[in-house]
Short mmCIF file of C-alpha atoms in Angstrom, two decimals:
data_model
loop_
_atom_site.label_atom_id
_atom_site.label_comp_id
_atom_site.label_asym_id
_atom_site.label_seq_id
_atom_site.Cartn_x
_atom_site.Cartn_y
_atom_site.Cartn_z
CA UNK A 1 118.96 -43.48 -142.06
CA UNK A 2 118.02 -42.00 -138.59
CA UNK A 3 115.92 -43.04 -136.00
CA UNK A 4 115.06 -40.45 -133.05
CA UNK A 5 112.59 -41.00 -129.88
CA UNK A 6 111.74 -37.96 -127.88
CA UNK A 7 110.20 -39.95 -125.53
CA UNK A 8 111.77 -38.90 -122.21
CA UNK A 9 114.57 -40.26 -121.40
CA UNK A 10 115.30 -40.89 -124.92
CA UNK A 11 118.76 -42.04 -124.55
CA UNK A 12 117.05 -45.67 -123.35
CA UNK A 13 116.79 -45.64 -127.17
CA UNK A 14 120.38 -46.96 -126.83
CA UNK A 15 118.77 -49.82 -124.68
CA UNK A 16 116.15 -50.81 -127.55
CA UNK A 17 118.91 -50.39 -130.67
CA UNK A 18 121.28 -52.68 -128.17
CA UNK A 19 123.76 -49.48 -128.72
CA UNK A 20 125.44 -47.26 -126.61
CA UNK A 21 125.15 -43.36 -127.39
CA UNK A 22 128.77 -42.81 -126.55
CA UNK A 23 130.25 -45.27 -129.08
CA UNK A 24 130.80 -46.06 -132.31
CA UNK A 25 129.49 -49.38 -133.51
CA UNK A 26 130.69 -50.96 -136.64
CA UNK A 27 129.57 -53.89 -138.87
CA UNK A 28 132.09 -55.63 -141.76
CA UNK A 29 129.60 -56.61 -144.37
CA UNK A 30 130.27 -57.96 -147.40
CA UNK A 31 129.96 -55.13 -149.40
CA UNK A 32 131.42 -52.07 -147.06
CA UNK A 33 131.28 -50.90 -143.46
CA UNK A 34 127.93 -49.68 -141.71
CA UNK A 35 129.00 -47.72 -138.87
CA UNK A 36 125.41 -46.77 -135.67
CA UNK A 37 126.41 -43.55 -134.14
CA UNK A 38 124.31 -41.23 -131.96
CA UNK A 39 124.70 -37.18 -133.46
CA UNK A 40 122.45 -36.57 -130.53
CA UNK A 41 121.52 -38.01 -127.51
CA UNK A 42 119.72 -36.07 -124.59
CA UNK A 43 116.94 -36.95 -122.35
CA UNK A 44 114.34 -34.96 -124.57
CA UNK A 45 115.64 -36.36 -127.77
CA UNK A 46 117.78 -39.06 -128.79
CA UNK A 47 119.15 -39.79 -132.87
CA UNK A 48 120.58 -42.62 -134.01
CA UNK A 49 122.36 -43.37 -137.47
CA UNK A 50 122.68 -45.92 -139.23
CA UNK A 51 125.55 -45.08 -142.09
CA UNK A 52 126.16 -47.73 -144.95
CA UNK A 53 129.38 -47.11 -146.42
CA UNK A 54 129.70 -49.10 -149.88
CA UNK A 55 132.33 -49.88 -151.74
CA UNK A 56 131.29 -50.43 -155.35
CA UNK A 57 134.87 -52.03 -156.54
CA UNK A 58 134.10 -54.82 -153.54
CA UNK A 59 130.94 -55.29 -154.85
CA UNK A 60 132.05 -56.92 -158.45
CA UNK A 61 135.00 -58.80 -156.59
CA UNK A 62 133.16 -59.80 -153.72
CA UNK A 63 130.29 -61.53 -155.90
CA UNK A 64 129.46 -62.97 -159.22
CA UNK A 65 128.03 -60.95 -161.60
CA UNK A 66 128.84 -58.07 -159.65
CA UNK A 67 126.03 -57.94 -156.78
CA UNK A 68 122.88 -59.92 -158.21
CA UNK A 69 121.59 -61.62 -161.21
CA UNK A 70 119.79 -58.47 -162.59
CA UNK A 71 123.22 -56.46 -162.37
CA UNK A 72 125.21 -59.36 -164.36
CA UNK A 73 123.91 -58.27 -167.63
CA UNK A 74 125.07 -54.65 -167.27
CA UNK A 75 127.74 -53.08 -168.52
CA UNK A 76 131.08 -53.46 -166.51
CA UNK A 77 131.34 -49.74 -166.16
CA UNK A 78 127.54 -49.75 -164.53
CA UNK A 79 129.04 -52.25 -162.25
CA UNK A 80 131.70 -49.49 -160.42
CA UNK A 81 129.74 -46.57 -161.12
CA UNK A 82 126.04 -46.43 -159.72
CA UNK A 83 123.79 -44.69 -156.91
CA UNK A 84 123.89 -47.34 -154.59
CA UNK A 85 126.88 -46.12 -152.42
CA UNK A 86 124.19 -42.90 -151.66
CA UNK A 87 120.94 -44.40 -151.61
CA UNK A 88 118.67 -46.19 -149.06
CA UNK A 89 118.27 -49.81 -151.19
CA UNK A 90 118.57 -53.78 -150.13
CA UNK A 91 122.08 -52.68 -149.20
CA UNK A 92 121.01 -50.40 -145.75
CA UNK A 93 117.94 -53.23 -145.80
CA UNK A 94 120.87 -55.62 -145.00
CA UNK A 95 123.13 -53.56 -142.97
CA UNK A 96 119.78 -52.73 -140.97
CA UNK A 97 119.44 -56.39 -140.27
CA UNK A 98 123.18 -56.99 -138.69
CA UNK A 99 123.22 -53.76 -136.81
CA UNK A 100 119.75 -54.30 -135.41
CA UNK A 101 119.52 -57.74 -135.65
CA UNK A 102 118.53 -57.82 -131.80
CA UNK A 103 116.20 -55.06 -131.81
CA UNK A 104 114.26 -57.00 -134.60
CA UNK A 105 113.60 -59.82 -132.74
CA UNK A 106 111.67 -57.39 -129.88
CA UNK A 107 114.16 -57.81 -127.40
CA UNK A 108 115.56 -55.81 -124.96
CA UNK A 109 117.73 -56.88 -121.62
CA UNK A 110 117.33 -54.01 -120.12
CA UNK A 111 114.38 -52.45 -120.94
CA UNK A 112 111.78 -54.99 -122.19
CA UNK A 113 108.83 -53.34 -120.99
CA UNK A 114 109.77 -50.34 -123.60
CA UNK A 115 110.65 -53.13 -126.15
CA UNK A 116 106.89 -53.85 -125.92
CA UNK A 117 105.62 -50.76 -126.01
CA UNK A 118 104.32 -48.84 -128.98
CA UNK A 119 106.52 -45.31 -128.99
CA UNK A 120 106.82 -42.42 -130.65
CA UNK A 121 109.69 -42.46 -133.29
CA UNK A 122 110.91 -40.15 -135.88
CA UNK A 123 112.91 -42.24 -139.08
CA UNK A 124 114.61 -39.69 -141.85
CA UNK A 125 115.39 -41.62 -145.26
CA UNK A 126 117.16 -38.64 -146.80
CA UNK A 127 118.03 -40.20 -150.51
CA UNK A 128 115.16 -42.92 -150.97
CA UNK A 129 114.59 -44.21 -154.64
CA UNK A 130 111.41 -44.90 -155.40
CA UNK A 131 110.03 -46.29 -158.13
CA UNK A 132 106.45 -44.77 -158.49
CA UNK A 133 107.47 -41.51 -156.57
CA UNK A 134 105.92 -40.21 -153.54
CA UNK A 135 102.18 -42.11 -154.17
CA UNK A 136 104.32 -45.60 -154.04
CA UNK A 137 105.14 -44.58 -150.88
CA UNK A 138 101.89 -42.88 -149.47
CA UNK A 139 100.07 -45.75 -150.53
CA UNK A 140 102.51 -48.09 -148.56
CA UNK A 141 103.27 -46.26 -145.77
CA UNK A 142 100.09 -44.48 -145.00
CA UNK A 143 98.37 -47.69 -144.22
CA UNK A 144 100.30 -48.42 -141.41
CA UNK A 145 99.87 -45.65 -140.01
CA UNK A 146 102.92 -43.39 -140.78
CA UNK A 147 102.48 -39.29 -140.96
CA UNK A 148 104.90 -39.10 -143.88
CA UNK A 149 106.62 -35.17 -144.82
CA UNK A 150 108.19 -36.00 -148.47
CA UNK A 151 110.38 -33.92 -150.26
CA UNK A 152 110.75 -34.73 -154.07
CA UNK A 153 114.76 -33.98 -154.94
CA UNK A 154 115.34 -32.10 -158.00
CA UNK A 155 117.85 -33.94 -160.78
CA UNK A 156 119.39 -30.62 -160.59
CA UNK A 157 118.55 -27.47 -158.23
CA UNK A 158 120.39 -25.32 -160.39
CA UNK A 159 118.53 -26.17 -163.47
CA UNK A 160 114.88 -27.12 -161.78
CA UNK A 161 113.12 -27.11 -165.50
CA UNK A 162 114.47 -30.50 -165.95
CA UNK A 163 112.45 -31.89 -163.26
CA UNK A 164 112.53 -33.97 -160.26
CA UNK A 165 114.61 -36.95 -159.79
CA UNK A 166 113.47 -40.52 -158.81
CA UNK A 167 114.60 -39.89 -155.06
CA UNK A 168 113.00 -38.73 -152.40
CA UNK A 169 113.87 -37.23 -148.99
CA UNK A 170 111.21 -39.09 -146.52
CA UNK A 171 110.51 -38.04 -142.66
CA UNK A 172 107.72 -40.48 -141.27
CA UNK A 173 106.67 -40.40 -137.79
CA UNK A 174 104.42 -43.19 -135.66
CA UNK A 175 103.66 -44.45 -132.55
CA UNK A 176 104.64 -47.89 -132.78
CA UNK A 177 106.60 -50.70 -130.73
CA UNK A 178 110.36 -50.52 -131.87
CA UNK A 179 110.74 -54.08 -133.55
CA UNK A 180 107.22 -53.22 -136.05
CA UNK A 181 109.26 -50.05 -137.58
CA UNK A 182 112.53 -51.56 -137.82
CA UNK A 183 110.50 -54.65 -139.32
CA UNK A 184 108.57 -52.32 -141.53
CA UNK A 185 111.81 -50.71 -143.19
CA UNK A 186 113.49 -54.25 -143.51
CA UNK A 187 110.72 -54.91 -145.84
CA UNK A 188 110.00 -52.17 -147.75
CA UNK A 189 113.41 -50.28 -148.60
CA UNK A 190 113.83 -52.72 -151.70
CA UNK A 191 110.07 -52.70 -152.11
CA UNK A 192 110.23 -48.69 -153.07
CA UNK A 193 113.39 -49.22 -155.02
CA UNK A 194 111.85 -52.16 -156.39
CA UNK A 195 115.46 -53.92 -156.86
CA UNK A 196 117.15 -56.06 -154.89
CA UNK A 197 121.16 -56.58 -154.80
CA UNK A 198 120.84 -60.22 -154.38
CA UNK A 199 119.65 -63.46 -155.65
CA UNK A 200 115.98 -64.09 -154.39
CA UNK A 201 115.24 -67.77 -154.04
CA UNK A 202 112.70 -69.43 -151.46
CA UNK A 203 114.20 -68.32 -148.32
CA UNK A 204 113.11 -65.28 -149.12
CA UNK A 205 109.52 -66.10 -148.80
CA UNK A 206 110.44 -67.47 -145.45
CA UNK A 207 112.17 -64.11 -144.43
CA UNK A 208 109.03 -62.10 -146.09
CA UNK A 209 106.50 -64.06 -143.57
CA UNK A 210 108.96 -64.05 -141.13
CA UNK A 211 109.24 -59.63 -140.91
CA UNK A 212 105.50 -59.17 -142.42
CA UNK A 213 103.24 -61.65 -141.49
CA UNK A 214 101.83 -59.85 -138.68
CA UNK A 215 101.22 -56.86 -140.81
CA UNK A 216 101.22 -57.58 -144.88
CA UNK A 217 98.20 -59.87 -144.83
CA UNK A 218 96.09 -57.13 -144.09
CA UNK A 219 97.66 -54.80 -146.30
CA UNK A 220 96.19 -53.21 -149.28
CA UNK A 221 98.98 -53.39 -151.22
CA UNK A 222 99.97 -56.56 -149.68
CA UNK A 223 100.40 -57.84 -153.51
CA UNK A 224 102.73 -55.01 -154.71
CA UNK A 225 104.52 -55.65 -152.06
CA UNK A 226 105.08 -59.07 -152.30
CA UNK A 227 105.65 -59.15 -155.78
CA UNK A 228 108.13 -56.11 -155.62
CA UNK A 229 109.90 -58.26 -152.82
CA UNK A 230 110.24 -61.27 -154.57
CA UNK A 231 111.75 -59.56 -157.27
CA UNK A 232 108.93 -60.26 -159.85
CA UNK A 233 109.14 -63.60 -159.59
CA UNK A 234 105.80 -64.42 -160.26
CA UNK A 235 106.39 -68.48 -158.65
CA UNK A 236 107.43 -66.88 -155.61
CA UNK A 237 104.75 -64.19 -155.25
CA UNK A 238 102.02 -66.41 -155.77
CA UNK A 239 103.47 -68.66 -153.09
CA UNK A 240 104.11 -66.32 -150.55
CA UNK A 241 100.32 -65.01 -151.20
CA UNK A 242 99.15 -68.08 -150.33
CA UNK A 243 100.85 -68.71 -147.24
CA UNK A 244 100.09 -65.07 -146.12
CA UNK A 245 96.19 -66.22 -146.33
CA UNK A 246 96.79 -69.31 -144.73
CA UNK A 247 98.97 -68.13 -141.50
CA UNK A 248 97.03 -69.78 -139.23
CA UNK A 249 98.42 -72.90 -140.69
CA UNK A 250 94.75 -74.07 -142.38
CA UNK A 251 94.26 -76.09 -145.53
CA UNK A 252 91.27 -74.25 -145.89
CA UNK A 253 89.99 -71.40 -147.89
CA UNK A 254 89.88 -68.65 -145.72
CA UNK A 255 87.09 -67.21 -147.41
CA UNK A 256 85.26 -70.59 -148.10
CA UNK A 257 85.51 -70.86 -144.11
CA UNK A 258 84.07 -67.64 -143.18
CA UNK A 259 81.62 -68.24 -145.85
CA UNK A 260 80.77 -71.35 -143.64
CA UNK A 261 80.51 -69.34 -140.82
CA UNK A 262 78.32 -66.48 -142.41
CA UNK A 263 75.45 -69.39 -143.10
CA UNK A 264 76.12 -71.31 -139.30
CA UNK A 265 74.93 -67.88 -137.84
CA UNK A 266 72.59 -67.24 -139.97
CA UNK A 267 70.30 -70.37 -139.32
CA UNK A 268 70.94 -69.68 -135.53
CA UNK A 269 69.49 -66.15 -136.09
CA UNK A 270 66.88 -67.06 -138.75
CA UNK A 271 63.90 -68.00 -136.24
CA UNK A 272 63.82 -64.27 -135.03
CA UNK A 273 64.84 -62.98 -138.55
CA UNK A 274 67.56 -60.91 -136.56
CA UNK A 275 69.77 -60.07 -140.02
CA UNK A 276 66.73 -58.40 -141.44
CA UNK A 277 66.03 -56.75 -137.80
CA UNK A 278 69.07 -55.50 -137.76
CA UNK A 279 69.75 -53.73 -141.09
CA UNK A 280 66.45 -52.21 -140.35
CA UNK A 281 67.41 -50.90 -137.40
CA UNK A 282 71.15 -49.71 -138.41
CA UNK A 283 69.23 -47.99 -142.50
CA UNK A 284 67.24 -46.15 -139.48
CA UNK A 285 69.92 -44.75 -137.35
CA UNK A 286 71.75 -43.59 -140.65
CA UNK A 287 68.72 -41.68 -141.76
CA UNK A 288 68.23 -40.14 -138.54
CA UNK A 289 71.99 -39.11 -138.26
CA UNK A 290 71.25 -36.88 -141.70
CA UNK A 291 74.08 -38.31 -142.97
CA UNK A 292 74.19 -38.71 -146.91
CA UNK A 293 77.60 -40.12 -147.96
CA UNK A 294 77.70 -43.96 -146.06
CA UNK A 295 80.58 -46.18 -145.90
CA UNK A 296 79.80 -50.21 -144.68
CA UNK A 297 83.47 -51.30 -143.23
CA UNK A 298 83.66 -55.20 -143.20
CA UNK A 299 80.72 -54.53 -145.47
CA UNK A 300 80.97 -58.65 -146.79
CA UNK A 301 78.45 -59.54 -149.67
CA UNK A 302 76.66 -56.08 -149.42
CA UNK A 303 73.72 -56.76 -147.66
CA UNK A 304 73.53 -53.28 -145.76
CA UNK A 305 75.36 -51.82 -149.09
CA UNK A 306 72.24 -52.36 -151.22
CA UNK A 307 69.77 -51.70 -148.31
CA UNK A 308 71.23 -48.16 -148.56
CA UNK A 309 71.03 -47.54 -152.37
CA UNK A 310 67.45 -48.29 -152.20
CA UNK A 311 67.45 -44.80 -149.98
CA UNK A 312 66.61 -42.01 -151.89
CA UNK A 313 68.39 -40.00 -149.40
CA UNK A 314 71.41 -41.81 -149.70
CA UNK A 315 73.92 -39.79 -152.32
CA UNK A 316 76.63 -42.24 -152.03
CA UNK A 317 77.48 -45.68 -150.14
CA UNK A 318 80.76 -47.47 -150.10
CA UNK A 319 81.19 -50.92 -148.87
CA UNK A 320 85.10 -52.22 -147.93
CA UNK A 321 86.11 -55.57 -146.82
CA UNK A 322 89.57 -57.25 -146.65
CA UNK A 323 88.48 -60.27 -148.63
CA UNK A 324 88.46 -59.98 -152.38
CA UNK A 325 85.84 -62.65 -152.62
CA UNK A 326 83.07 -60.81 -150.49
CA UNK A 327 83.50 -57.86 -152.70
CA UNK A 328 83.15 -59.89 -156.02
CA UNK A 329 80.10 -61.35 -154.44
CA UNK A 330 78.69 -58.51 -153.53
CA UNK A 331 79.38 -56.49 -157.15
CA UNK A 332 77.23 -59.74 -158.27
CA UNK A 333 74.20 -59.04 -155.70
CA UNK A 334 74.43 -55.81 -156.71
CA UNK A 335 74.68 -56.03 -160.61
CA UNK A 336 77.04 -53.48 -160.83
CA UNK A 337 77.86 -53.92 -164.66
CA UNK A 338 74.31 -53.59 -165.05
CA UNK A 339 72.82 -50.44 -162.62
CA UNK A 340 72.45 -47.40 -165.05
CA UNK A 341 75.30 -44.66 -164.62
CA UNK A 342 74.05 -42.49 -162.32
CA UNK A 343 72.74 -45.06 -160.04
CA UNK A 344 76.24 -47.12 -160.34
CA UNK A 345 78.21 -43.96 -159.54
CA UNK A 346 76.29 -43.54 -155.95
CA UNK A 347 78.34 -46.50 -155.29
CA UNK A 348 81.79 -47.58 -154.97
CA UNK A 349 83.53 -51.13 -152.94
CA UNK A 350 87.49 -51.47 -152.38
CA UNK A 351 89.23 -53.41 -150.45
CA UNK A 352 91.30 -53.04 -147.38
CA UNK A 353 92.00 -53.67 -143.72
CA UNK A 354 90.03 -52.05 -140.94
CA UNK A 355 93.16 -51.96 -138.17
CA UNK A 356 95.38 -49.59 -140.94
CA UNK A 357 94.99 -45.77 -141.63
CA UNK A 358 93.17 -45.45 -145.23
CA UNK A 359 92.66 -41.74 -146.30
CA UNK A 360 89.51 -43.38 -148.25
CA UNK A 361 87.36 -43.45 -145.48
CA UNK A 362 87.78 -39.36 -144.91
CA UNK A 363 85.16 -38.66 -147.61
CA UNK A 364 81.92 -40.41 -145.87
CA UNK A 365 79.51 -38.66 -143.42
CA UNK A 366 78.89 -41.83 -141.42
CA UNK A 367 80.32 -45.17 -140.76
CA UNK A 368 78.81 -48.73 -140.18
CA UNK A 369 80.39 -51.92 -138.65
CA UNK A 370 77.45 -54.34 -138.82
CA UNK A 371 78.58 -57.32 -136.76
CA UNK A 372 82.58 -56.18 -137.54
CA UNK A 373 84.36 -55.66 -134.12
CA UNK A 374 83.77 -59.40 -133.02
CA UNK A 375 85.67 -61.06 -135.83
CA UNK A 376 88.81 -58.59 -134.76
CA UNK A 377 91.68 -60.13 -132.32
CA UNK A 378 91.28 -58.35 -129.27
CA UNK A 379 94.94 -56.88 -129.45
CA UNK A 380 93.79 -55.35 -132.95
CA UNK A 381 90.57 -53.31 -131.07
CA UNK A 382 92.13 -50.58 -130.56
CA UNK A 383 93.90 -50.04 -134.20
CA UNK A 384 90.36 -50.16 -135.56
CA UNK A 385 89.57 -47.70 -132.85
CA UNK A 386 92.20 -45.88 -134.14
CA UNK A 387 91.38 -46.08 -138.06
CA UNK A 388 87.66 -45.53 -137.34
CA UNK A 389 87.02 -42.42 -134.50
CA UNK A 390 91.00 -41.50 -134.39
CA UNK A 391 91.70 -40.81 -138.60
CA UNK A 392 88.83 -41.06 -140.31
CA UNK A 393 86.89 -39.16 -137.85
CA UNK A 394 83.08 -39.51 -139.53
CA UNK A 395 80.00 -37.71 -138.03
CA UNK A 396 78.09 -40.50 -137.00
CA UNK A 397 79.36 -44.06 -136.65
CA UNK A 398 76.91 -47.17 -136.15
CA UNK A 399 78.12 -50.35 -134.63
CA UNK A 400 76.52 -53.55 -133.78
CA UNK A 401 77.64 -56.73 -132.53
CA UNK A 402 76.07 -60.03 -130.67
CA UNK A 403 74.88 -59.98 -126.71
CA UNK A 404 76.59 -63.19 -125.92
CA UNK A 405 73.87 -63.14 -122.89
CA UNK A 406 71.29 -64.30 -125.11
CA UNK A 407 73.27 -67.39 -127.01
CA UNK A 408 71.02 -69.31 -124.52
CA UNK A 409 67.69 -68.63 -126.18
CA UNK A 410 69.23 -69.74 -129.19
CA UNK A 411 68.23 -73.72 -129.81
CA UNK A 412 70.68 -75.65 -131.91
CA UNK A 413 73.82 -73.66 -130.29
CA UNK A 414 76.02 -75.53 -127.88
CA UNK A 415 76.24 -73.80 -124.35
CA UNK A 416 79.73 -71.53 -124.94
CA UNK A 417 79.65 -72.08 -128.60
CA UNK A 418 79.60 -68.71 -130.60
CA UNK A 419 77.83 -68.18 -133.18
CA UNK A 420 80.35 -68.01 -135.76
CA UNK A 421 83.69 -69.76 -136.43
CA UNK A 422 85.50 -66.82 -136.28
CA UNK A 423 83.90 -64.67 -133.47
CA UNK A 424 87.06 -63.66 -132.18
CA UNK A 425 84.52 -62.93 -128.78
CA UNK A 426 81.03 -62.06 -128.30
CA UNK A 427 80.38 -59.23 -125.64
CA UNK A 428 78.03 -59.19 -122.82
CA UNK A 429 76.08 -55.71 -122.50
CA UNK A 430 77.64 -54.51 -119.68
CA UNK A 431 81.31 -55.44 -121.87
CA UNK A 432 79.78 -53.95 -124.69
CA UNK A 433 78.97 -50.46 -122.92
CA UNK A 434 82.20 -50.34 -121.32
CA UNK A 435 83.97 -50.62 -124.67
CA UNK A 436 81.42 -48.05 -125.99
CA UNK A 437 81.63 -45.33 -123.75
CA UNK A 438 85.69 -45.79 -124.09
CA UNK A 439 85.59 -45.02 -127.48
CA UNK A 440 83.65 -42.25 -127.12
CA UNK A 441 85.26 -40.55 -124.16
CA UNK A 442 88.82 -40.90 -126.13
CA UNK A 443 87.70 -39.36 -129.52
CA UNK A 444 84.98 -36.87 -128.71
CA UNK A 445 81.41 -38.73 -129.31
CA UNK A 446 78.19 -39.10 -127.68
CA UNK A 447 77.04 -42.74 -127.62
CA UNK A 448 73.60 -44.38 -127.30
CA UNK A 449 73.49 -48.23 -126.92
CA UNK A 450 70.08 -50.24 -127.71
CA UNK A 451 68.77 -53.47 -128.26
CA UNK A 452 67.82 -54.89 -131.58
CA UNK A 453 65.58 -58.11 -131.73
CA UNK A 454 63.16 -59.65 -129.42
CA UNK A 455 64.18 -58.46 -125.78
CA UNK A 456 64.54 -61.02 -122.91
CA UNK A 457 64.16 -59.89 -119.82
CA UNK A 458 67.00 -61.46 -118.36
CA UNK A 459 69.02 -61.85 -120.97
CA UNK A 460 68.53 -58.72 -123.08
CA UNK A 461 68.32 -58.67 -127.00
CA UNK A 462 70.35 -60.58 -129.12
CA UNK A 463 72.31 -57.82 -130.78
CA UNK A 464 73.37 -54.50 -129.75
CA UNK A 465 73.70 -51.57 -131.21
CA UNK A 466 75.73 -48.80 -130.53
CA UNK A 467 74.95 -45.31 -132.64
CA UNK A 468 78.55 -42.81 -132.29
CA UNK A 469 77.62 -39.12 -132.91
CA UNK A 470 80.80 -36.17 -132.98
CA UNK A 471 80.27 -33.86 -130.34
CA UNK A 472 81.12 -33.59 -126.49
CA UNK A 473 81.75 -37.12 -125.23
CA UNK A 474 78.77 -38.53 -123.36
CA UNK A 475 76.37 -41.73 -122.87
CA UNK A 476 73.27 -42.90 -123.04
CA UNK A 477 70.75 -46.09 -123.50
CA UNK A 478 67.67 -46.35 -125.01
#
C-alpha cells in the first residue's frame, strides 16, 4: 500500500507517518516483516510504502489452526499455499496498525497543526480482494468521500475470455485529516475481503467503535460493514449496532428521543401554525424554481414529501433521512403499498447521511433541508456543505431553519431553551445570512433569505428561509 501527499512540502509526510524518508523502518510481526520506505520523497510529492512481507509456513507454526478459526478446517496444503502473502487483507490491516500506530491516534510532535488538518492524499491498493467487486467498494468508499480510479485485474491477461479476477487495483484520493484515512483503511481492508485472519471475539467491537465511531454511524452501509467486520457473527453485529446508535452513552432510543423532540417543537410552534407556514412557503419556492425532480434531505416522516406529490408539476420526489424509523413512518403516511403504480413510482425514500458523498442525490433538480442544518454538529456544517452545493450540485436548493431571535415570543419556552432536544444551535438572522452567503460565494449560487411566519419587528420571523439558485454567486433579501 502507498500513501502520497503533494501538499508542499510533502516530505512533512514523514512527520505525520512518525517516519523518516531516508530510512528504512521495519516491524517483526507475528506472521512476517512489514518494512515503511519512501520510493519518493520531494517537496512537491512525497510516497510512502507500507510492504507486508508474509511468510505462509510461520503462519501454521506460529498459530493454531493455521491463522484463524475459519482457516482450521482447510486443507493443510491451503494452509502454505494461498494469496495472502500478495494481497491487501487483515494481514496489512494489522501491519498498518504497528507501523502507524502513532499516526492513528492523530498525533504528531512535530507537526500537530498538519495532524489536524484535513489534506490531500493519494492511497494505491494495487492487489485488493474484494468480495462484491468494484460496487462493494464504490458503495463503501464513495460515501466518505473518496474519488476512487479502479482497475478490475484479469485472472489471466493472456487469456482475457476467462474473465476478471476477484482483485482489484484501487487509487482513491481525498482531502481528509491523516488519522480519518489511515482509520478508514484499518477498518475496511478485511471488510472488502470480507475475511479476517484472526479470531474475532468482543474486543473487536471495542476496536470497531474505537476506529469508526466517528464515521460508521452515519454510514449507509454502516451494517455491511459491521457485520463483514465481525466476521458474521451475528451476536456481535447486533451489539456493536447498538452501541453505534447509542454513542452518546444514552439508554434511550435515539429515534424515540428525537421523536420527543419533533412533538416539544411542534406545540411551541402550533399557536402560529408555523409547520404548515412553512411547507407552504418552501412547495412555493420549488414551483417557482421550475424544478420537477425534488429530493427532501433529513426529509423525517414525509411531511414536505407528500406535500410535493400532491403537485401535479412534481415528476418525482425523494425523501432521505439517516433514521430507518422516520422512513418506515413516513412509507406509512404515505401508503406506499397502496398508491397506484404510476403515482408510487414518482416517489422513492432511502436512507443515508447528509455529511457523506451519495451519487443518489445527482439525479434531482432541487434540494430541500426543511429545519435540517440545526440538528448538525457544527464541525459537520461544512461536510453537508460539501455533499449538498460541492457533489451533488442541484439547481435550486431550499433551506430553512429557526431565528433563535424570536424564541422569546414563544410562551411555554424557557429563556435559552431551544426548541428541540437536539438543536445542535439555532441561528440568529444576521448568523444565518452570514452562513448563507458563504455557501453561496464558495459553490457558485445566488441566495435570497426571507422570513416565514408572523414577522416581529424586533425580533424578525420565526423561521428563515434561504432559496440557493446555480448561477454567479450573489445575495439578496426579500
Amino acid at each position: 500500500m502507498t500513501i502520497t501527499s503533494t501538499t508542499p512540502p510533502a516530505t512533512d509526510l514523514g512527520f505525520l507517518l512518525h517516519k523518516h524518508p531516508d530510512r528504512i523502518h521495519e516491524r517483526e510481526l507475528p506472521f512476517g516483516l512489514a518494512r515503511v520506505c519512501f520510493p519518493e520523497a520531494g517537496e512537491e510529492r512525497c510516497t510512502a510504502a507500507l510492504v507486508v512481507d508474509i511468510d505462509p509456513v510461520q503462519l501454521v507454526r506460529g498459530r493454531k489452526g493455521g491463522g484463524g478459526p475459519k482457516r482450521a478446517a482447510q486443507p493443510s496444503l491451503a494452509q502454505y499455499v494461498n494469496d495472502r502473502p500478495y494481497v491487501a487483507s487483515s494481514f496489512l490491516a494489522v501491519a498498518l496498525g504497528r507501523a502507524f500506530g502513532t499516526a492513528l491516534t492523530g498525533r504528531s510532535k512535530d507537526r500537530p497543526d498538519l495532524a489536524a488538518e484535513a489534506l490531500p492524499f493519494e492511497v494505491r491498493l494495487p492487489v485488493l480482494p474484494a468480495r462484491g467487486g468494484e460496487s462493494i467498494v464504490r458503495r463503501v468508499l464513495e460515501p466518505l468521500g473518496y474519488e476512487l480510479d479502479i482497475t478490475p485485474i484479469p485472472l489471466d491477461p493472456v487469456f482475457p475470455a476467462w474473465g476478471d479476477s476477484r482483485y482489484l487495483d484501487v487509487r482513491l484520493k481525498a482531502e481528509v485529516r491523516l488519522q480519518t484515512l489511515l482509520e478508514h483503511l484499518f477498518v475496511l481492508l478485511p471488510v472488502f475481503d470480507d475475511d479476517k485472519h484472526y479470531w474475532v471475539g468482543a474486543a473487536e467491537v471495542d476496536k470497531l467503535l474505537r476506529r469508526g465511531g466517528d464515521w460508521l454511524a452515519d454510514h449507509p452501509e454502516r451494517e455491511l460493514i459491521t457485520s463483514r467486520y465481525l466476521r458474521h457473527d451475528r451476536r456481535l453485529t447486533n451489539d456493536a449496532l447498538a452501541r453505534l446508535v447509542t454513542a452518546d452513552d444514552s439508554a434511550a432510543d435515539p429515534d424515540a428521543e428525537a421523536e420527543a423532540g419533533d412533538a416539544e417543537e411542534a406545540a411551541v410552534e402550533q399557536p402560529v401554525r408555523l409547520n404548515d407556514q412553512r411547507i407552504a412557503a418552501v412547495v412555493e419556492a420549488l414551483r417557482a424554481s421550475g424544478a420537477r425532480r425534488i429530493v427532501d434531505v433529513g426529509c423525517g416522516q414525509g411531511t414536505l414529501v407528500r406535500a410535493l406529490l400532491g403537485e401535479s408539476w412534481v415528476e418525482r420526489v425523494a425523501g432521505v433521512d439517516v433514521a430507518w424509523r422516520a422512513l418506515e413512518v413516513a412509507a406509512r403516511r404515505l401508503k406506499l403499498r397502496d398508491l397506484p403504480p404510476r403515482q408510487r413510482e414518482r416517489v422513492d425514500l432511502f436512507q443515508g447521511a447528509l455529511t457523506y458523498r451519495d451519487k443518489r442525490l445527482r439525479d434531482y433538480d432541487a434540494a430541500a433541508a426543511v429545519e435540517v442544518v440545526e440538528h448538525i454538529d457544527p464541525g459537520r456544517l461544512e461536510a453537508f456543505e460539501r455533499v449538498l452545493f460541492g457533489e451533488a450540485k442541484p439547481a435550486t436548493v431550499v433551506v430553512t431553519t429557526p431565528n433563535v431571535e424570536y424564541n422569546a415570543r414563544f410562551e411555554g419556552l424557557p429563556a435559552g431553551k431551544l426548541r428541540h432536544r437536539d438543536h445542535r444551535f439555532e441561528w440568529t438572522r444576521a448568523e444565518f445570512a452570514r452562513w448563507s452567503n458563504g455557501v453561496a460565494g464558495r459553490h457558485g449560487y445566488q441566495v435570497v433569505i426571507s422570513p416565514i411566519g408572523p414577522v416581529d419587528d424586533t425580533l424578525g420571523a420565526p423561521t428563515q428561509m434561504a432559496v440557493f439558485r446555480a448561477g454567479a454567486a450573489g445575495t439578496g433579501a426579500a
